[in-house]
PDB file of C-alpha atoms in Angstrom:
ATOM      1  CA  UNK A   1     -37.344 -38.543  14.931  1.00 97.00           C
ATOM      2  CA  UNK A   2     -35.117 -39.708  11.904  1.00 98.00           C
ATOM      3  CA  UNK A   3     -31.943 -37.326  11.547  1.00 98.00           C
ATOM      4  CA  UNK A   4     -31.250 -36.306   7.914  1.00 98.00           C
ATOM      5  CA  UNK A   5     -27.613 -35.443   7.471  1.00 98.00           C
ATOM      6  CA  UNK A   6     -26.733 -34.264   4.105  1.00 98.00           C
ATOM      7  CA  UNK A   7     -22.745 -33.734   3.166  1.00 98.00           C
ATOM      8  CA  UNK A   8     -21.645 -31.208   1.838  1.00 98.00           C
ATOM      9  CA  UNK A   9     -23.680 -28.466   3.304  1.00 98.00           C
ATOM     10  CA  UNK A  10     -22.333 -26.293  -0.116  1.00 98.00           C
ATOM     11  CA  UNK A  11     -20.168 -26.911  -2.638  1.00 97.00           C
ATOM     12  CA  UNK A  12     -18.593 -25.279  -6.202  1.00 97.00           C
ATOM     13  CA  UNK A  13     -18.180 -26.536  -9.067  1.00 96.00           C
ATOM     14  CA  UNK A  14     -17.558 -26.112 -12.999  1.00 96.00           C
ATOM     15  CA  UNK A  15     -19.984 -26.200 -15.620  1.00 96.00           C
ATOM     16  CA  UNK A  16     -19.257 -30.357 -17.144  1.00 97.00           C
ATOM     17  CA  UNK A  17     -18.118 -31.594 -13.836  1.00 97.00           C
ATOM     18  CA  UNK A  18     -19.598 -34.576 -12.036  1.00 98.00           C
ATOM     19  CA  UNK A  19     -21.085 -34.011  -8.452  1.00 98.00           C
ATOM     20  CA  UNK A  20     -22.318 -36.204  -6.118  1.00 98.00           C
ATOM     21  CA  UNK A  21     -24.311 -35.349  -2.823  1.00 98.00           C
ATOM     22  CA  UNK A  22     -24.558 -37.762   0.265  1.00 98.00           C
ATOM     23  CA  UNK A  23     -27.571 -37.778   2.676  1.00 98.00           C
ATOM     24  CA  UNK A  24     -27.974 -40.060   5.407  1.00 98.00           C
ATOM     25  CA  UNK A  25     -30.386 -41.176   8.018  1.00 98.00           C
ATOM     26  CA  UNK A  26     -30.242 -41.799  11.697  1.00 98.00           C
ATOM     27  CA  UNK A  27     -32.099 -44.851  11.198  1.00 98.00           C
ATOM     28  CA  UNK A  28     -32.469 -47.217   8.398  1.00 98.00           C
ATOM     29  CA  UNK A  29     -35.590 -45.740   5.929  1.00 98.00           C
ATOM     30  CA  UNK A  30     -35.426 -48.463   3.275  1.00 98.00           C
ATOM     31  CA  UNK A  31     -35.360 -46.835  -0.150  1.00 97.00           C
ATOM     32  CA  UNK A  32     -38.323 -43.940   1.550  1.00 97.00           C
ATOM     33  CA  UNK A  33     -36.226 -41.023   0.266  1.00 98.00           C
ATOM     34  CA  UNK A  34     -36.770 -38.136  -1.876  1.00 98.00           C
ATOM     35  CA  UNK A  35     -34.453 -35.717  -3.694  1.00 98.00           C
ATOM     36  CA  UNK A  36     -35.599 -31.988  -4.397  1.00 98.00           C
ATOM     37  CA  UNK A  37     -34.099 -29.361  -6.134  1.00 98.00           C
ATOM     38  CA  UNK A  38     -34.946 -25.792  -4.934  1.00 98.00           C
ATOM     39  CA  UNK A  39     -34.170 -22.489  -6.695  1.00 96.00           C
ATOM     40  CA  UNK A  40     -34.696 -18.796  -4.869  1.00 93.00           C
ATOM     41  CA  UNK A  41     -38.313 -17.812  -4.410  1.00 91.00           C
ATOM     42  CA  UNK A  42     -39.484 -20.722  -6.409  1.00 96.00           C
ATOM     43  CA  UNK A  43     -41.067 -24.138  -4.803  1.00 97.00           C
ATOM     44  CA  UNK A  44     -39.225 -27.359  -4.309  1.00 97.00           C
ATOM     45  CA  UNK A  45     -38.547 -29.474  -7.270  1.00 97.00           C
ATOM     46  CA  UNK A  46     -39.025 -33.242  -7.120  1.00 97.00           C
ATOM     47  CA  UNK A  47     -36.164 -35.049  -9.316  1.00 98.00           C
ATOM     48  CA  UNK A  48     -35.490 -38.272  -7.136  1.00 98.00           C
ATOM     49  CA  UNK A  49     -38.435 -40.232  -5.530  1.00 97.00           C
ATOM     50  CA  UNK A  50     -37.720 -44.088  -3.949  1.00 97.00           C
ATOM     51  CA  UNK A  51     -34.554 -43.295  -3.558  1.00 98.00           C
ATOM     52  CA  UNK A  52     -33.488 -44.099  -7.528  1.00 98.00           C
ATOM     53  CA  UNK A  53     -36.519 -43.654  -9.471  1.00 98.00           C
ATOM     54  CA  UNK A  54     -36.145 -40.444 -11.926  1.00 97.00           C
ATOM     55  CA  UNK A  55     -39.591 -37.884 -11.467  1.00 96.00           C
ATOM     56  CA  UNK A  56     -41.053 -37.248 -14.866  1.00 95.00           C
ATOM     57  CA  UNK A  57     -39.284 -34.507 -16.849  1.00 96.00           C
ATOM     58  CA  UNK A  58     -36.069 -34.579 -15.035  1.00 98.00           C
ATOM     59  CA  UNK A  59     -32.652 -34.933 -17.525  1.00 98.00           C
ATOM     60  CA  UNK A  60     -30.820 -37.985 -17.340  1.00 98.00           C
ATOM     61  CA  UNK A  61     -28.131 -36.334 -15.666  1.00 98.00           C
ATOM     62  CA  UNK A  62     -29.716 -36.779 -12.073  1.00 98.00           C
ATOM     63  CA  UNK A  63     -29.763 -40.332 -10.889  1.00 98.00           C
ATOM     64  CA  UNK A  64     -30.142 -41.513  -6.918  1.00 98.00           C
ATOM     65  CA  UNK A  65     -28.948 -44.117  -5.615  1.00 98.00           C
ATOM     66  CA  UNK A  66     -28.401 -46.309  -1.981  1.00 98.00           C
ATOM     67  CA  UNK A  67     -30.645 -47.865   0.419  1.00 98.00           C
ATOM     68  CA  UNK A  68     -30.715 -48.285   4.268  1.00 98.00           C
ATOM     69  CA  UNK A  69     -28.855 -44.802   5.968  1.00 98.00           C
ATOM     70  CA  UNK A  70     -27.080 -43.918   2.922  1.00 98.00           C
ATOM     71  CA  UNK A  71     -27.870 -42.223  -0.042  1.00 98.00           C
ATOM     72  CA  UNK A  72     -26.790 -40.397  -3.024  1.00 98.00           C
ATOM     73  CA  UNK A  73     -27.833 -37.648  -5.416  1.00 98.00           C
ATOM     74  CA  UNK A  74     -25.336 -37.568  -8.442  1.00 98.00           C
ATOM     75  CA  UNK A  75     -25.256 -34.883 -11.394  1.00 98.00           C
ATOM     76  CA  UNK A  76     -22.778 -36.687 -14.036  1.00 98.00           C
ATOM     77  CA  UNK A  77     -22.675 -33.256 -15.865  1.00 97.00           C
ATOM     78  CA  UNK A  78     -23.567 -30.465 -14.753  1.00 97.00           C
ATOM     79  CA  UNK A  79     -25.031 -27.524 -16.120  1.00 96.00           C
ATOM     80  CA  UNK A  80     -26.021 -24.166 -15.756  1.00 94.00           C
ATOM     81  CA  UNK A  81     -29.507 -24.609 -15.122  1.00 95.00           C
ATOM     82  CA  UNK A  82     -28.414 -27.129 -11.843  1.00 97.00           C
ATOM     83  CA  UNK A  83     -26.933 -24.330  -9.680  1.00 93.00           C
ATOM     84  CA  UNK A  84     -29.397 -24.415  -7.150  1.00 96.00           C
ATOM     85  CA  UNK A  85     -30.115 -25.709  -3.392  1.00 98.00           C
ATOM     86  CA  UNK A  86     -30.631 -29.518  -2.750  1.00 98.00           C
ATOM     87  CA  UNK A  87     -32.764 -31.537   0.178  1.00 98.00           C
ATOM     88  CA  UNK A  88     -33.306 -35.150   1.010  1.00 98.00           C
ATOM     89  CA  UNK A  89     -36.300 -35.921   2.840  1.00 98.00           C
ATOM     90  CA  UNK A  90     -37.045 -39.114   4.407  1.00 98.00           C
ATOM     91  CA  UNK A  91     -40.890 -40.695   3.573  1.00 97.00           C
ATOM     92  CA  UNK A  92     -40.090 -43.707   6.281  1.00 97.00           C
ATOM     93  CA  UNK A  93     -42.053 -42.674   9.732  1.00 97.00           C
ATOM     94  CA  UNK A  94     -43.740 -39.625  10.505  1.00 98.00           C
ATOM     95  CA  UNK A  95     -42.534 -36.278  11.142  1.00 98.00           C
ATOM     96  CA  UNK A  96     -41.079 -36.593   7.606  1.00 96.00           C
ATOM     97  CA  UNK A  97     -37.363 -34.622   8.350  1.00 98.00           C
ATOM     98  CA  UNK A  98     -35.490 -33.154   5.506  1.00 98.00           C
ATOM     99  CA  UNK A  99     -31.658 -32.885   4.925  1.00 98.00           C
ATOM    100  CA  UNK A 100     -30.462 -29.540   6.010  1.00 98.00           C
ATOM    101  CA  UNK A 101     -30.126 -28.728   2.210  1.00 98.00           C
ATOM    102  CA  UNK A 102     -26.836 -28.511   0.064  1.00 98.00           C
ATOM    103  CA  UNK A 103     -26.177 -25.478  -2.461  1.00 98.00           C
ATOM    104  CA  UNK A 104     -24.142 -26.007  -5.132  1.00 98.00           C
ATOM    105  CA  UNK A 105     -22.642 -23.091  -6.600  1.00 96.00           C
ATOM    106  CA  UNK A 106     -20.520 -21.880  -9.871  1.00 88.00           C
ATOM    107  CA  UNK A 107     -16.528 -22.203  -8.668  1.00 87.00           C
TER     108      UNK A 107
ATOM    109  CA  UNK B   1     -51.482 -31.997 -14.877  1.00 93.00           C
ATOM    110  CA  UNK B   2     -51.636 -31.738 -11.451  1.00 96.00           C
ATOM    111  CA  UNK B   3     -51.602 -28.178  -9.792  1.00 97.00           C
ATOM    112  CA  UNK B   4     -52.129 -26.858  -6.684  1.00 98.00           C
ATOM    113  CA  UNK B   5     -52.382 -23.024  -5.526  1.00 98.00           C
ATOM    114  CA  UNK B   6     -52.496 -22.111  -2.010  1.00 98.00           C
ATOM    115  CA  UNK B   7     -54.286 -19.412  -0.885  1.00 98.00           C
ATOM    116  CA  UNK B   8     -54.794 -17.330   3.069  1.00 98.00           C
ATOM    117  CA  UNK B   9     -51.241 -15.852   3.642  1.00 98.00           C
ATOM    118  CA  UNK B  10     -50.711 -12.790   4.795  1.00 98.00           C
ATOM    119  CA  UNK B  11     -49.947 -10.603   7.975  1.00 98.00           C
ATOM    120  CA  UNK B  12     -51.117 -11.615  11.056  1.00 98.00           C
ATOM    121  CA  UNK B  13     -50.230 -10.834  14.547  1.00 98.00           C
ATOM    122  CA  UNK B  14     -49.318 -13.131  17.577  1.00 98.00           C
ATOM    123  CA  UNK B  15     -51.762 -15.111  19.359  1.00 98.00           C
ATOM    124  CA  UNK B  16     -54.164 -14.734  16.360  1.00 98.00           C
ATOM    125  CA  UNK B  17     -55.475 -17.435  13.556  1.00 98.00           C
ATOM    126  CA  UNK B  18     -55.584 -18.141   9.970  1.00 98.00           C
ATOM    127  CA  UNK B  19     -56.282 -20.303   7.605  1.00 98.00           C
ATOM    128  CA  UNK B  20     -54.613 -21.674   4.544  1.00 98.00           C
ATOM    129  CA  UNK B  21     -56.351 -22.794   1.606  1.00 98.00           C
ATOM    130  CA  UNK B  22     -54.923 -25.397  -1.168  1.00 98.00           C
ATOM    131  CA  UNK B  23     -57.233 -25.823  -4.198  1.00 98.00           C
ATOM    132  CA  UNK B  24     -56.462 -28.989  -6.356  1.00 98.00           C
ATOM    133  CA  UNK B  25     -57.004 -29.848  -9.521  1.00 97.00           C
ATOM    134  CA  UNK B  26     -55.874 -32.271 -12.734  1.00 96.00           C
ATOM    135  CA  UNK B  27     -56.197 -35.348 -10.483  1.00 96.00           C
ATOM    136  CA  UNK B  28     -58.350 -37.397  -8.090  1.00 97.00           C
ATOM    137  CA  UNK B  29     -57.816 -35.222  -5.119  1.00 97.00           C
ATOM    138  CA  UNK B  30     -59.644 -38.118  -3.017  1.00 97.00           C
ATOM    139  CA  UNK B  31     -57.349 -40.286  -3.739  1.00 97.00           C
ATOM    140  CA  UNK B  32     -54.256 -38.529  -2.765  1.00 97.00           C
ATOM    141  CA  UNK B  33     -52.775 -37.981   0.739  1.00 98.00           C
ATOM    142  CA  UNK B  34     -52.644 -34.173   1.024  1.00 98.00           C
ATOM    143  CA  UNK B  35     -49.643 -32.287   3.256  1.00 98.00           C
ATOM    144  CA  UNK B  36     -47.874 -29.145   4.318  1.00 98.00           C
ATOM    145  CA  UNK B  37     -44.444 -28.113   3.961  1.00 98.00           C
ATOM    146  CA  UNK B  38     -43.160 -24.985   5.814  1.00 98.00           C
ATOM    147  CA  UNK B  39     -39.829 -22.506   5.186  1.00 98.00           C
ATOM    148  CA  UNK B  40     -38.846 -19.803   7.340  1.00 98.00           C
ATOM    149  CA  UNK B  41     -37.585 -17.258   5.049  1.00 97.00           C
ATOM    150  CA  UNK B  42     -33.337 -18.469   4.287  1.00 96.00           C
ATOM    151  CA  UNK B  43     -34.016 -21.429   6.289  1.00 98.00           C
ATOM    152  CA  UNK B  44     -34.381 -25.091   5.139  1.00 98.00           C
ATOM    153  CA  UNK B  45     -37.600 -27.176   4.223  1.00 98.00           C
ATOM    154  CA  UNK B  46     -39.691 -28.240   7.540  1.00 98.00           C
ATOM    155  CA  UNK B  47     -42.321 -31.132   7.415  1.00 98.00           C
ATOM    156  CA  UNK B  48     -46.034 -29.777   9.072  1.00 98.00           C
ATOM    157  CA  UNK B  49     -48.737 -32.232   8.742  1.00 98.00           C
ATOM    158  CA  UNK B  50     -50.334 -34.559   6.400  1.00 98.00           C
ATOM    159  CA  UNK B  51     -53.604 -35.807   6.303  1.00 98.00           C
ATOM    160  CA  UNK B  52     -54.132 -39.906   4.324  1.00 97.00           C
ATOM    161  CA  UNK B  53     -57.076 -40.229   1.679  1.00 97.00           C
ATOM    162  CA  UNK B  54     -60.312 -41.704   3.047  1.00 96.00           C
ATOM    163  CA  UNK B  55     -59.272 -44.732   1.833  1.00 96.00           C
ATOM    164  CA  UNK B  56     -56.737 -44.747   4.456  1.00 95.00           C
ATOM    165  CA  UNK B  57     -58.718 -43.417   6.959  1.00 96.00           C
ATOM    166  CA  UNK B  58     -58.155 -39.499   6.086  1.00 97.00           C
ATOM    167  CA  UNK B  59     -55.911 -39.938   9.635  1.00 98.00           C
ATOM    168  CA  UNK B  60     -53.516 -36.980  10.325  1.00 98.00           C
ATOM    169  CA  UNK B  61     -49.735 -36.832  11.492  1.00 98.00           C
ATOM    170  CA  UNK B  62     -48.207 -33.532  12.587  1.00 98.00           C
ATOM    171  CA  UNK B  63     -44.964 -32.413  13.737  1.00 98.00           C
ATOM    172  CA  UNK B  64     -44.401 -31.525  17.179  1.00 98.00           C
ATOM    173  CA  UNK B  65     -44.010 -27.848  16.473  1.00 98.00           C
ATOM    174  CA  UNK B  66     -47.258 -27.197  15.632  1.00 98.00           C
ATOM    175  CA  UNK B  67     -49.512 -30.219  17.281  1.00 97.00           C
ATOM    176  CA  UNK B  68     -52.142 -28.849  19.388  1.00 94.00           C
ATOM    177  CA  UNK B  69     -52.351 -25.785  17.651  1.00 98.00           C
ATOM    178  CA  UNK B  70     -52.276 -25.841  13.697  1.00 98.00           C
ATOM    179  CA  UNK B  71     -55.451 -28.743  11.936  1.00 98.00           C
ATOM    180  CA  UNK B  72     -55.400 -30.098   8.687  1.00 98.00           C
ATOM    181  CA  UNK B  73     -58.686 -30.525   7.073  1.00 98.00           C
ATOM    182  CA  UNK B  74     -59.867 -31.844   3.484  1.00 98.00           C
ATOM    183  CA  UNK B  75     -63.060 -31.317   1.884  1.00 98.00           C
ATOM    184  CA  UNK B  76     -63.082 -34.259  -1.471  1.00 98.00           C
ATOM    185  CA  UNK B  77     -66.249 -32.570  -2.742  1.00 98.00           C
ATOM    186  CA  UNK B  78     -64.302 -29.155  -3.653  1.00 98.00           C
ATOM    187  CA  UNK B  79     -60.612 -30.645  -3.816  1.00 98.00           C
ATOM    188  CA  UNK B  80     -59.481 -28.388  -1.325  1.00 98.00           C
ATOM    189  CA  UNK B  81     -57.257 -29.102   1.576  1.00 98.00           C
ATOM    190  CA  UNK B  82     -56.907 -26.663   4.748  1.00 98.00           C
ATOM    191  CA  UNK B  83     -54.602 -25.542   7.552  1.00 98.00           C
ATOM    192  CA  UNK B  84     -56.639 -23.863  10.199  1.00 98.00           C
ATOM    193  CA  UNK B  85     -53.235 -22.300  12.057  1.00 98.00           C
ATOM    194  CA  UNK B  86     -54.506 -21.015  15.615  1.00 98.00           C
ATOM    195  CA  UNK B  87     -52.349 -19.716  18.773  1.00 98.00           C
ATOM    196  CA  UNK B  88     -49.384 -18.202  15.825  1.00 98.00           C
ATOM    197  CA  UNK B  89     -46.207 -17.579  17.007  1.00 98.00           C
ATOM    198  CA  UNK B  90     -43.350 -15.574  15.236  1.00 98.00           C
ATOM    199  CA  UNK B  91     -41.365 -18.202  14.241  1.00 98.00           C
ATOM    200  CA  UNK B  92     -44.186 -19.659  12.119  1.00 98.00           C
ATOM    201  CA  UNK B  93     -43.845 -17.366   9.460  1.00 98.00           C
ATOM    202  CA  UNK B  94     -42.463 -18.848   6.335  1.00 98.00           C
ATOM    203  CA  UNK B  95     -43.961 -19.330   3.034  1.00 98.00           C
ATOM    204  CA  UNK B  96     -46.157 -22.498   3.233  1.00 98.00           C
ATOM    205  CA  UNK B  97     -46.502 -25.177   0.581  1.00 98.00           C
ATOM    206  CA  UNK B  98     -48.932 -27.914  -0.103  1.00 98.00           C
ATOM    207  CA  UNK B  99     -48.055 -31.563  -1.654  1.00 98.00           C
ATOM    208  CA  UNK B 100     -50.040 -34.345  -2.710  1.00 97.00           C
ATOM    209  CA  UNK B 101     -49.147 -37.647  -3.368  1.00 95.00           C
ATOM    210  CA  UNK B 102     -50.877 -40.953  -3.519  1.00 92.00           C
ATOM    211  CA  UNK B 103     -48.441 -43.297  -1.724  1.00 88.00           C
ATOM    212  CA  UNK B 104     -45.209 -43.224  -0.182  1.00 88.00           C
ATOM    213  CA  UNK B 105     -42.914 -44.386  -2.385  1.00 88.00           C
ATOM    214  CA  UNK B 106     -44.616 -42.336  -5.336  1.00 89.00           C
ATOM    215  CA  UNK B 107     -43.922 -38.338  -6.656  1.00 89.00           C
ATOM    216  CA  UNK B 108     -45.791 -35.595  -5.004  1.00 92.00           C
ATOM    217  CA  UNK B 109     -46.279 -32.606  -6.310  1.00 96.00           C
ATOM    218  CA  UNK B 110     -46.137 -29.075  -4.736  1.00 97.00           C
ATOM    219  CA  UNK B 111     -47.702 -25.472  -5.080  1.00 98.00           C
ATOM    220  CA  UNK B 112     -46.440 -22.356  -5.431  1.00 98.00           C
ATOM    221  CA  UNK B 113     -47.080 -21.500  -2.103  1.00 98.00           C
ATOM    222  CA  UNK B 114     -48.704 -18.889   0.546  1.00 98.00           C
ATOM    223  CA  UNK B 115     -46.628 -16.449   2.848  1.00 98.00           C
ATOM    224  CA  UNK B 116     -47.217 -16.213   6.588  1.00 98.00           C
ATOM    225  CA  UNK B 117     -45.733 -13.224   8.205  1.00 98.00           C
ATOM    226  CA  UNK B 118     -46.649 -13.614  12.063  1.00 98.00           C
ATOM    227  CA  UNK B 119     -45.514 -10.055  13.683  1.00 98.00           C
ATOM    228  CA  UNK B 120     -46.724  -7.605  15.761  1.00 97.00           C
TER     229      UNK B 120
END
């Protein structure tokens, strides 16, 4: 199975600042990689499918980037709305693994 | 708009069956590859099967977890997508989602999602 390994596992941060989140595979996946956003008791948010290409509806502010084993979800401001959990989840092969999930919270 | 709304949670006990329901609508459910996503309640997001449009087949992947003992079904006529769930186990309850989406490197979409309490 492909290993998802997102960094950090949680991190805090201010309203305005710019945040990045790394997630990498065991294996290379090509650009097969999603980016959710999840908030308590509500479903999984797609922001970031094919590794760069914005869903429909998300701000500006989220853009994903890399290729390969290395990847990146990047907030360049963020705002109140963004404090939530976020996965990666690989599309490549089959089972389909997801990062272990990073929560960003208010510092 | 696409939306999906899964239906069949609930509390069942060990050993026992169920099965989840996801009705689809606002798109061409047959031409959409239709999966599950499981998460044990404060745990992370866990991949559970998927089952490819007839175009591709309608074949089926599944993770290890639950091969042998959970199916995935689709019925095109109703746009509905199943998960018969047989032989349960306590640590398969978690609130179960359904996706959809129509190729690999394209957005899927998600429900709301069902609950699955497995306890005796």
């Amino acid at each position: 199975d492909i290993q998802m390994t997102q960094s950090p596992s949680s991190l805090s941060a201010s309203v305005g600042d710019r945040v990045t989140i790394t997630c990498r595979a065991s294996q290379s996946i090509s650009t097969y990689l999603n980016w959710y956003q999840q908030k308590p008791g509500k479903a999984p948010k797609l922001l970031i499918y094919a590794a760069s290409r914005l869903q429909s509806g998300v701000p500006s502010r989220f853009s994903g980037g890399g290729s390969g084993t290395d990847f990146t979800l990047t907030i360049s401001s963020l705002q109140p709305e963004d404090f939530s959990t976020y996965y990666c989840q690989q599309t490549y092969r089959f089972p389909r693994t997801f990062g272990q999930g990073t929560k960003v919270a208010i510092k | 708009e696409v939306h999906l709304v899964e239906s069949g949670g609930g509390l069942v006990q060990p050993g026992r069956s169920l099965r989840l329901s996801c009705r689809a609508s606002g798109f061409t459910f047959g031409d959409y590859a239709m999966s599950w996503v499981r998460q044990a309640p404060g745990k992370g997001l866990e991949w559970v099967t998927l089952i490819r449009s007839e175009a591709y087949g309608g074949t089926i992947e599944y993770a290890a977890s639950v091969e042998d003992r959970f199916t995935i079904s689709r019925d095109d006529s109703k746009s509905i997508a199943y998960l018969q769930m047989n032989s349960l186990k306590t640590e398969d309850t978690a609130l179960y989602y359904c996706s959809c989406s129509i190729g690999w490197l394209e957005p899927d979409y998600w429900g709301q999602g069902t609950l699955v309490t497995v306890s005796s």
